[in-house]
Short mmCIF file of C-alpha atoms in Angstrom, two decimals:
data_model
loop_
_atom_site.label_atom_id
_atom_site.label_comp_id
_atom_site.label_asym_id
_atom_site.label_seq_id
_atom_site.Cartn_x
_atom_site.Cartn_y
_atom_site.Cartn_z
CA MET A 29 -104.43 25.74 -40.65
CA SER A 30 -105.82 28.34 -43.14
CA THR A 31 -103.79 31.26 -44.48
CA SER A 32 -105.85 33.64 -42.35
CA SER A 33 -104.87 31.92 -39.09
CA ARG A 34 -102.67 33.76 -36.61
CA VAL A 35 -100.02 32.21 -34.37
CA ILE A 36 -100.06 33.87 -30.97
CA ARG A 37 -96.91 33.91 -28.98
CA ALA A 38 -95.92 35.48 -25.65
CA MET A 39 -93.53 38.41 -25.59
CA ARG A 40 -92.02 39.61 -22.36
CA CYS A 41 -92.22 43.38 -22.47
CA GLY A 42 -90.38 43.73 -19.17
CA THR A 43 -90.22 43.02 -15.51
CA LEU A 44 -91.07 46.50 -14.23
CA PHE A 45 -94.77 46.68 -15.00
CA GLY A 46 -95.92 43.22 -16.10
CA ILE A 47 -96.26 40.87 -19.06
CA LEU A 48 -97.82 41.62 -22.40
CA PHE A 49 -98.93 38.96 -24.85
CA VAL A 50 -98.56 39.84 -28.54
CA ALA A 51 -98.38 38.11 -31.89
CA ASP A 52 -95.27 37.82 -34.06
CA VAL A 53 -96.54 36.82 -37.46
CA ALA A 54 -97.47 38.63 -40.62
CA PRO A 55 -101.15 38.85 -41.49
CA ALA A 56 -102.37 36.90 -44.45
CA GLN A 57 -102.37 38.82 -47.69
CA PRO A 58 -105.96 39.53 -48.77
CA PRO A 59 -106.90 38.31 -52.28
CA GLY A 60 -105.94 40.75 -54.97
CA LYS A 61 -103.50 42.79 -52.82
CA SER A 62 -100.23 43.68 -54.56
CA ASP A 63 -96.75 43.24 -53.03
CA GLN A 64 -96.43 47.03 -52.67
CA GLU A 65 -99.53 47.11 -50.44
CA ILE A 66 -98.30 44.43 -48.00
CA LEU A 67 -97.86 46.03 -44.59
CA GLN A 68 -94.77 45.22 -42.54
CA PRO A 69 -95.70 43.28 -39.41
CA VAL A 70 -94.42 44.69 -36.12
CA MET A 71 -94.94 44.01 -32.45
CA ALA A 72 -95.73 46.82 -30.07
CA CYS A 73 -96.16 47.56 -26.40
CA ARG A 74 -97.81 50.35 -24.43
CA VAL A 75 -95.53 52.63 -22.46
CA ARG A 76 -95.84 52.66 -18.70
CA THR A 77 -95.65 55.46 -16.21
CA GLY A 78 -94.90 55.24 -12.54
CA GLU A 79 -93.11 56.75 -9.60
CA SER A 80 -89.39 56.06 -9.59
CA ASN A 81 -86.13 57.59 -8.48
CA SER A 82 -84.93 60.04 -11.09
CA ALA A 83 -81.48 59.89 -12.63
CA TYR A 84 -78.53 61.27 -10.69
CA GLN A 85 -75.72 61.60 -13.19
CA LEU A 86 -72.15 60.93 -12.09
CA PHE A 87 -68.90 60.37 -13.94
CA GLY A 88 -67.11 57.04 -13.70
CA THR A 89 -63.79 55.64 -14.92
CA VAL A 90 -63.52 52.50 -17.03
CA THR A 91 -61.19 49.86 -15.57
CA PRO A 92 -60.33 46.36 -16.86
CA SER A 93 -62.22 43.45 -15.36
CA ARG A 94 -58.87 41.67 -14.89
CA THR A 95 -55.28 42.89 -14.82
CA THR A 96 -52.20 40.70 -14.49
CA THR A 97 -48.44 40.77 -14.93
CA ILE A 98 -47.19 37.65 -16.71
CA GLY A 99 -43.71 36.36 -15.88
CA TYR A 100 -41.59 33.21 -15.89
CA SER A 101 -41.33 30.84 -12.94
CA LEU A 102 -37.89 29.60 -14.05
CA PRO A 103 -34.73 31.20 -15.41
CA GLY A 104 -33.52 31.15 -19.00
CA ARG A 105 -32.62 33.22 -22.03
CA LEU A 106 -35.56 34.75 -23.90
CA LYS A 107 -35.67 33.36 -27.43
CA THR A 108 -38.78 35.08 -28.84
CA LEU A 109 -41.23 37.71 -27.59
CA HIS A 110 -44.43 37.10 -29.55
CA ALA A 111 -46.67 39.71 -27.89
CA LYS A 112 -46.13 43.42 -28.35
CA ARG A 113 -47.73 46.36 -26.62
CA GLY A 114 -51.28 46.86 -27.90
CA ASP A 115 -51.67 43.30 -29.24
CA ARG A 116 -54.88 41.42 -28.52
CA LEU A 117 -54.27 37.88 -27.25
CA ALA A 118 -56.63 34.95 -26.86
CA ALA A 119 -56.42 32.63 -23.89
CA GLY A 120 -53.72 30.06 -24.64
CA ASP A 121 -51.76 32.21 -27.09
CA ALA A 122 -47.96 32.15 -26.73
CA VAL A 123 -46.55 35.32 -25.21
CA ALA A 124 -42.82 34.44 -25.24
CA ASP A 125 -40.42 31.48 -25.55
CA LEU A 126 -37.21 30.65 -23.70
CA GLN A 127 -34.36 28.72 -25.33
CA THR A 128 -34.90 24.98 -24.82
CA ASP A 129 -31.64 23.31 -25.99
CA VAL A 130 -30.49 22.24 -22.51
CA ILE A 131 -33.90 21.01 -21.31
CA GLN A 132 -34.34 18.99 -24.53
CA ILE A 133 -31.05 17.17 -23.83
CA GLU A 134 -32.09 16.51 -20.23
CA ILE A 135 -35.42 15.08 -21.38
CA ALA A 136 -33.70 12.79 -23.91
CA ALA A 137 -31.35 11.46 -21.19
CA ALA A 138 -34.22 10.93 -18.76
CA LYS A 139 -36.21 9.01 -21.37
CA ALA A 140 -33.20 6.78 -22.09
CA GLU A 141 -32.85 6.02 -18.37
CA LEU A 142 -36.57 5.27 -18.27
CA ARG A 143 -36.23 2.71 -21.05
CA LEU A 144 -33.36 1.05 -19.13
CA VAL A 145 -35.31 0.57 -15.91
CA GLU A 146 -38.40 -0.54 -17.85
CA HIS A 147 -36.35 -3.32 -19.47
CA GLN A 148 -34.95 -4.34 -16.09
CA LEU A 149 -38.47 -4.58 -14.71
CA ALA A 150 -39.62 -6.61 -17.72
CA GLU A 151 -36.72 -9.01 -17.20
CA LEU A 152 -37.72 -9.63 -13.60
CA GLN A 153 -41.41 -10.00 -14.45
CA ALA A 154 -40.58 -12.57 -17.16
CA GLY A 155 -38.87 -14.84 -14.58
CA SER A 156 -35.96 -17.26 -15.16
CA ARG A 157 -35.21 -18.52 -18.66
CA ALA A 158 -35.58 -22.24 -19.35
CA GLU A 159 -31.92 -22.46 -20.39
CA ASP A 160 -30.77 -21.03 -17.04
CA ILE A 161 -32.93 -23.51 -15.13
CA ALA A 162 -31.54 -26.41 -17.22
CA GLU A 163 -27.97 -25.25 -16.57
CA ALA A 164 -28.62 -25.03 -12.81
CA GLU A 165 -30.16 -28.49 -12.84
CA ALA A 166 -27.08 -29.91 -14.63
CA ARG A 167 -24.76 -28.30 -12.07
CA MET A 168 -26.88 -29.75 -9.28
CA GLU A 169 -26.69 -33.24 -10.75
CA ALA A 170 -22.91 -32.95 -11.24
CA ALA A 171 -22.50 -31.83 -7.64
CA GLY A 172 -24.60 -34.77 -6.54
CA ALA A 173 -22.42 -37.21 -8.45
CA ILE A 174 -19.27 -35.73 -6.91
CA ALA A 175 -20.86 -35.90 -3.45
CA ARG A 176 -21.76 -39.57 -3.90
CA ARG A 177 -18.24 -40.39 -5.10
CA SER A 178 -16.68 -38.56 -2.13
CA ALA A 179 -18.97 -40.41 0.29
CA SER A 180 -17.99 -43.74 -1.24
CA GLN A 181 -14.29 -42.90 -1.00
CA LEU A 182 -14.75 -41.89 2.66
CA SER A 183 -16.43 -45.21 3.41
CA ARG A 184 -13.59 -47.22 1.83
CA MET A 185 -10.94 -45.12 3.55
CA SER A 186 -12.58 -45.74 6.92
CA LYS A 187 -12.34 -49.53 6.36
CA LEU A 188 -8.72 -49.25 5.26
CA VAL A 189 -7.83 -47.32 8.38
CA GLN A 190 -9.45 -50.02 10.54
CA SER A 191 -7.34 -52.68 8.81
CA LYS A 192 -4.22 -50.56 9.19
CA ALA A 193 -3.93 -50.29 5.38
CA ALA A 194 -4.33 -46.48 5.34
CA SER A 195 -3.21 -43.72 7.62
CA VAL A 196 -5.38 -41.39 9.68
CA GLU A 197 -4.19 -38.41 7.55
CA GLU A 198 -5.64 -40.03 4.42
CA LEU A 199 -8.92 -40.52 6.28
CA ASP A 200 -9.01 -36.82 7.18
CA VAL A 201 -8.50 -35.85 3.53
CA ALA A 202 -11.32 -38.13 2.42
CA THR A 203 -13.58 -36.72 5.13
CA ALA A 204 -12.88 -33.14 4.04
CA GLU A 205 -13.56 -33.97 0.40
CA ALA A 206 -16.87 -35.59 1.34
CA ASP A 207 -17.94 -32.58 3.42
CA SER A 208 -16.97 -30.16 0.61
CA SER A 209 -18.92 -32.20 -1.94
CA ARG A 210 -22.02 -32.16 0.25
CA GLN A 211 -21.80 -28.36 0.63
CA LEU A 212 -21.37 -27.90 -3.14
CA LEU A 213 -24.41 -30.11 -3.73
CA GLN A 214 -26.43 -28.05 -1.26
CA ALA A 215 -25.40 -24.79 -2.97
CA ALA A 216 -26.26 -26.14 -6.43
CA THR A 217 -29.65 -27.34 -5.13
CA ILE A 218 -30.45 -23.90 -3.67
CA ALA A 219 -29.40 -22.14 -6.88
CA HIS A 220 -31.63 -24.43 -8.93
CA ALA A 221 -34.60 -23.85 -6.62
CA ARG A 222 -34.08 -20.07 -6.80
CA LEU A 223 -34.14 -20.09 -10.58
CA VAL A 224 -37.23 -22.26 -10.64
CA SER A 225 -39.03 -19.91 -8.20
CA GLY A 226 -38.06 -16.78 -10.16
CA PRO A 227 -37.30 -13.31 -8.70
CA ARG A 228 -38.67 -12.31 -5.32
CA VAL A 229 -41.77 -10.12 -5.08
CA GLU A 230 -39.68 -7.46 -3.33
CA GLN A 231 -37.24 -7.33 -6.26
CA VAL A 232 -40.08 -6.79 -8.73
CA ALA A 233 -41.55 -4.07 -6.49
CA GLN A 234 -38.18 -2.31 -6.28
CA ALA A 235 -37.81 -2.39 -10.04
CA GLN A 236 -41.36 -1.05 -10.45
CA ALA A 237 -40.56 1.79 -8.04
CA ARG A 238 -37.47 2.71 -10.08
CA VAL A 239 -39.62 2.83 -13.22
CA ASP A 240 -42.24 5.03 -11.51
CA LEU A 241 -39.56 7.36 -10.19
CA GLN A 242 -37.99 7.77 -13.62
CA ARG A 243 -41.37 8.39 -15.26
CA GLU A 244 -42.04 11.21 -12.80
CA GLN A 245 -38.61 12.61 -13.58
CA VAL A 246 -39.51 12.69 -17.27
CA ARG A 247 -42.85 14.36 -16.46
CA LEU A 248 -41.07 16.94 -14.32
CA LEU A 249 -38.69 17.83 -17.15
CA GLU A 250 -41.54 17.96 -19.70
CA ASP A 251 -43.46 20.28 -17.38
CA ARG A 252 -40.40 22.51 -17.18
CA LEU A 253 -40.26 22.45 -20.98
CA LYS A 254 -43.87 23.67 -21.18
CA LYS A 255 -43.01 26.51 -18.81
CA HIS A 256 -40.41 27.68 -21.30
CA THR A 257 -43.39 28.98 -23.32
CA LEU A 258 -45.34 31.75 -21.59
CA ILE A 259 -49.11 31.45 -22.19
CA ALA A 260 -51.83 34.11 -21.97
CA PRO A 261 -54.23 33.08 -19.16
CA PHE A 262 -57.25 34.92 -20.62
CA ASP A 263 -58.37 37.03 -23.59
CA GLY A 264 -56.89 40.49 -23.29
CA TYR A 265 -54.59 43.24 -24.46
CA VAL A 266 -50.87 43.70 -23.82
CA THR A 267 -50.28 47.07 -22.15
CA ALA A 268 -46.58 46.88 -21.25
CA GLU A 269 -43.40 45.01 -22.23
CA TYR A 270 -40.60 44.49 -19.73
CA THR A 271 -37.97 42.62 -21.77
CA GLU A 272 -36.69 41.80 -25.25
CA ALA A 273 -35.51 38.72 -27.13
CA GLY A 274 -32.02 37.66 -26.05
CA ALA A 275 -32.34 38.95 -22.49
CA TRP A 276 -31.65 36.66 -19.52
CA ILE A 277 -34.75 36.00 -17.45
CA THR A 278 -34.62 35.05 -13.79
CA ALA A 279 -37.49 33.33 -11.99
CA GLY A 280 -40.21 35.85 -11.19
CA ASP A 281 -39.17 38.49 -13.72
CA PRO A 282 -42.15 40.20 -15.45
CA VAL A 283 -42.50 39.91 -19.21
CA VAL A 284 -45.76 41.72 -20.15
CA ASP A 285 -48.86 43.25 -18.56
CA LEU A 286 -52.24 41.92 -19.74
CA ILE A 287 -55.72 43.42 -19.20
CA GLU A 288 -59.15 41.99 -20.01
CA LEU A 289 -61.60 44.36 -21.70
CA ASP A 290 -64.26 41.98 -23.04
CA THR A 291 -66.05 42.94 -19.86
CA VAL A 292 -65.13 46.15 -18.06
CA ARG A 293 -65.82 47.68 -14.67
CA VAL A 294 -66.77 51.30 -14.23
CA GLU A 295 -65.86 52.76 -10.87
CA VAL A 296 -67.91 55.75 -9.75
CA ALA A 297 -67.70 57.69 -6.47
CA VAL A 298 -71.18 58.09 -4.93
CA PRO A 299 -71.92 60.44 -2.02
CA ALA A 300 -73.02 58.81 1.21
CA ALA A 301 -76.48 60.42 1.04
CA GLN A 302 -77.20 58.67 -2.28
CA VAL A 303 -75.31 55.40 -1.99
CA VAL A 304 -77.90 54.04 0.46
CA PHE A 305 -80.42 53.84 -2.41
CA LEU A 306 -78.24 51.51 -4.49
CA ARG A 307 -78.35 47.71 -4.43
CA PRO A 308 -76.17 45.08 -6.16
CA GLY A 309 -77.83 43.71 -9.30
CA GLN A 310 -79.50 46.97 -10.35
CA THR A 311 -79.40 47.83 -14.06
CA ILE A 312 -77.47 51.03 -14.72
CA HIS A 313 -77.69 53.18 -17.85
CA VAL A 314 -74.27 54.37 -19.06
CA GLU A 315 -73.62 57.22 -21.51
CA PHE A 316 -70.45 57.58 -23.55
CA ASP A 317 -69.79 60.90 -25.34
CA ALA A 318 -67.75 59.24 -28.11
CA ARG A 319 -70.74 57.00 -28.93
CA PRO A 320 -73.85 59.13 -28.28
CA GLY A 321 -76.09 56.73 -30.18
CA GLU A 322 -75.19 53.64 -28.17
CA LEU A 323 -77.43 52.03 -25.55
CA LEU A 324 -75.07 50.88 -22.82
CA LEU A 325 -76.47 49.02 -19.85
CA GLY A 326 -74.42 47.68 -16.96
CA GLN A 327 -75.11 45.83 -13.76
CA LEU A 328 -74.21 47.16 -10.36
CA GLU A 329 -71.70 44.62 -9.12
CA ARG A 330 -70.42 45.85 -5.78
CA ILE A 331 -70.60 48.74 -3.34
CA VAL A 332 -67.32 49.14 -1.48
CA PRO A 333 -68.28 49.92 2.16
CA ALA A 334 -65.28 52.19 2.81
CA ALA A 335 -65.51 55.90 2.06
CA ASP A 336 -62.73 58.06 0.72
CA THR A 337 -61.62 60.06 3.75
CA ARG A 338 -61.26 63.30 1.76
CA SER A 339 -64.33 63.28 -0.49
CA ARG A 340 -66.58 61.13 1.73
CA THR A 341 -67.75 59.17 -1.29
CA PHE A 342 -68.09 55.42 -1.68
CA PRO A 343 -66.67 53.47 -4.64
CA VAL A 344 -69.41 51.72 -6.65
CA LEU A 345 -68.44 49.17 -9.32
CA VAL A 346 -70.65 48.63 -12.37
CA ARG A 347 -69.94 45.73 -14.74
CA ILE A 348 -70.52 46.30 -18.48
CA LYS A 349 -70.27 43.91 -21.41
CA ASN A 350 -67.89 45.61 -23.83
CA ARG A 351 -68.07 45.52 -27.60
CA ILE A 352 -65.02 44.59 -29.67
CA ASP A 353 -64.95 45.81 -33.29
CA ASP A 354 -62.05 44.54 -35.44
CA GLY A 355 -60.02 43.92 -32.30
CA ILE A 356 -60.61 47.43 -30.92
CA PRO A 357 -62.71 47.69 -27.73
CA MET A 358 -65.39 50.37 -27.60
CA LEU A 359 -64.69 51.06 -23.91
CA MET A 360 -60.97 51.32 -23.09
CA SER A 361 -59.25 51.42 -19.75
CA GLY A 362 -59.15 54.95 -18.33
CA MET A 363 -62.06 56.34 -20.36
CA VAL A 364 -64.64 58.49 -18.57
CA VAL A 365 -68.37 57.74 -18.91
CA ARG A 366 -71.54 59.19 -17.41
CA MET A 367 -73.84 56.99 -15.39
CA ASP A 368 -77.53 57.54 -14.70
CA LEU A 369 -77.87 56.22 -11.17
CA PRO A 370 -81.42 55.77 -9.79
CA ILE A 371 -80.73 57.81 -6.67
CA GLY A 372 -82.40 61.16 -7.46
CA PRO A 373 -85.73 62.42 -6.08
CA GLU A 374 -88.80 60.33 -6.86
CA ALA A 375 -90.83 61.54 -9.84
CA GLU A 376 -93.37 60.18 -12.28
CA GLN A 377 -91.54 58.86 -15.32
CA THR A 378 -92.34 57.19 -18.61
CA PHE A 379 -90.74 53.80 -19.26
CA VAL A 380 -90.40 51.76 -22.44
CA PRO A 381 -88.84 48.32 -23.00
CA THR A 382 -85.18 48.55 -24.00
CA ASP A 383 -86.13 46.69 -27.22
CA ALA A 384 -88.10 49.79 -28.25
CA ILE A 385 -84.99 51.98 -28.40
CA VAL A 386 -83.69 52.56 -31.95
CA LEU A 387 -80.01 53.50 -32.30
CA ASP A 388 -78.94 55.44 -35.40
CA GLY A 389 -75.39 56.28 -34.39
CA VAL A 390 -75.96 59.83 -33.10
CA ARG A 391 -79.12 59.63 -30.99
CA GLN A 392 -81.79 57.33 -29.62
CA SER A 393 -85.37 57.21 -30.84
CA VAL A 394 -88.59 55.21 -30.55
CA PHE A 395 -91.26 54.49 -33.16
CA VAL A 396 -94.65 55.58 -31.88
CA VAL A 397 -97.67 53.87 -33.44
CA ASP A 398 -100.50 56.16 -34.63
CA VAL A 399 -103.32 53.63 -34.91
CA GLY A 400 -105.93 56.28 -35.72
CA ARG A 401 -104.17 57.31 -38.94
CA ALA A 402 -105.03 54.06 -40.78
CA SER A 403 -107.93 51.70 -40.99
CA SER A 404 -108.33 48.68 -38.73
CA ALA A 405 -107.54 45.29 -40.18
CA GLY A 406 -109.80 43.48 -37.71
CA GLY A 407 -108.92 41.01 -34.97
CA GLN A 408 -105.95 41.80 -32.80
CA SER A 409 -103.90 43.29 -35.65
CA GLN A 410 -104.42 46.80 -37.01
CA ALA A 411 -103.03 48.81 -39.86
CA ALA A 412 -101.21 51.86 -38.57
CA VAL A 413 -98.60 54.49 -39.32
CA VAL A 414 -95.45 54.97 -37.26
CA ARG A 415 -93.57 58.17 -36.47
CA LYS A 416 -90.02 58.44 -35.19
CA VAL A 417 -89.64 60.35 -31.94
CA PRO A 418 -86.20 61.29 -30.55
CA VAL A 419 -85.88 60.54 -26.85
CA LYS A 420 -83.39 61.00 -24.06
CA LEU A 421 -82.72 58.00 -21.86
CA GLY A 422 -82.79 57.99 -18.08
CA VAL A 423 -82.59 55.39 -15.36
CA ALA A 424 -82.93 51.72 -16.21
CA GLN A 425 -84.96 49.18 -14.29
CA GLY A 426 -84.47 45.63 -15.50
CA ASP A 427 -85.57 45.43 -19.15
CA TRP A 428 -87.22 48.86 -19.06
CA ILE A 429 -85.69 52.31 -19.30
CA ALA A 430 -87.01 55.78 -18.58
CA ILE A 431 -87.34 58.21 -21.49
CA THR A 432 -88.07 61.89 -21.96
CA GLY A 433 -89.46 63.19 -25.24
CA GLU A 434 -92.70 63.75 -27.11
CA VAL A 435 -94.20 60.43 -26.04
CA ASP A 436 -97.64 60.48 -24.40
CA ALA A 437 -98.37 58.47 -21.27
CA ASP A 438 -100.70 56.14 -23.23
CA ALA A 439 -98.52 55.88 -26.36
CA ILE A 440 -97.78 52.61 -28.14
CA VAL A 441 -94.18 51.96 -29.18
CA VAL A 442 -92.79 49.34 -31.57
CA THR A 443 -90.66 46.72 -29.79
CA ARG A 444 -89.88 44.29 -32.59
CA GLY A 445 -89.36 44.99 -36.27
CA ASN A 446 -88.38 48.61 -35.55
CA GLU A 447 -84.88 48.22 -36.99
CA ARG A 448 -86.35 48.16 -40.53
CA LEU A 449 -88.86 51.00 -40.16
CA ALA A 450 -88.89 54.52 -41.52
CA ALA A 451 -90.86 57.51 -40.31
CA GLY A 452 -94.36 57.63 -41.82
CA GLN A 453 -94.33 53.97 -42.84
CA SER A 454 -97.54 51.94 -42.69
CA VAL A 455 -97.37 48.75 -40.66
CA GLU A 456 -99.52 45.87 -39.46
CA VAL A 457 -99.23 46.11 -35.69
CA THR A 458 -100.26 43.79 -32.91
CA VAL A 459 -100.50 45.39 -29.49
CA GLY A 460 -100.86 43.83 -26.10
CA ASP A 461 -103.34 45.27 -23.66
CA GLY A 462 -100.72 45.50 -20.90
#
């Protein structure tokens, strides 16, 4: 591609009046042109006019998007209070700690009991030792030998009794010894078989259940230990403290209040005659006296369908993305702001893309392109001069916003590159036809 080629890209000027296609590249420097003569490239868009509801200005109150009171779910003595009133916390930051000496001892004892039942389970799962089986086998063989000897003695005694050489009492003794030997042999045989078979499945299952129970006990105590440290559930600011280090805390006692201001809600009371024109999702322009040069846009979040019985107004909630500078929020809870609600009479208004608004800290302006004050550079790009025009903002509609000021209905305003411009500066501008 040659140095004189242009790259054309699409720029969305807004959703209110259509799409404009513009270029976003600097023109090639003609041969022999000095650095001082290079024109700054900018992108521009034609303003649009149309019928729209005019602004109906009402005052609203800033409220946090979330408010919570943080407290403990278990009793204990407060060891440390980390968060103080006015502190900014991030989600997961420690708010306070309870003393943990007792719970640490309980956890150590529970873990020791867990090791005990785990070893008992391992012993059952390993089965009988070879030495135990060998011992049982030896006892069984000894019992067998005694049983055979007793049986032999009983047989001889029976013959002696028949020949009148022994008494009946001696035969009874021999019979009892033979029966006892047989029972001992049977017991030794059963014991040997039990060792060879190993522990019963039910015994292993019972031992496993004891291990599982003790593990859950350890988990329960560790969970209680975690609850000894109070954690911030979201990013926010501490607005109240209810206790101090050393105090005894009972379950449910509050410790601090926390509010979220990264995003805020503005509540405004709208009369019934105008609230019917509002819809959730509309873009709302917000003005803040302490920051007159800011461009604040919110989104209508909810319309509460219950009027105040005294004023007959309906609460309308507008959600605004707040700005945090060095930990200090621009919009704080309780502040009063003005809102330009699109509920006034219909009138013809001039709209520009929000990207065209230039903020200088005290007011809003737009750079208007005077194409006729410089020569054309050919193609889609032209050399032009820009002038800075102060404007007052009105109702917002999507990415466009109504303005009042010395801006003609067919004016061209800079939408990109305007943050580096100065009044009277020459630029290379590319404008969409709209």
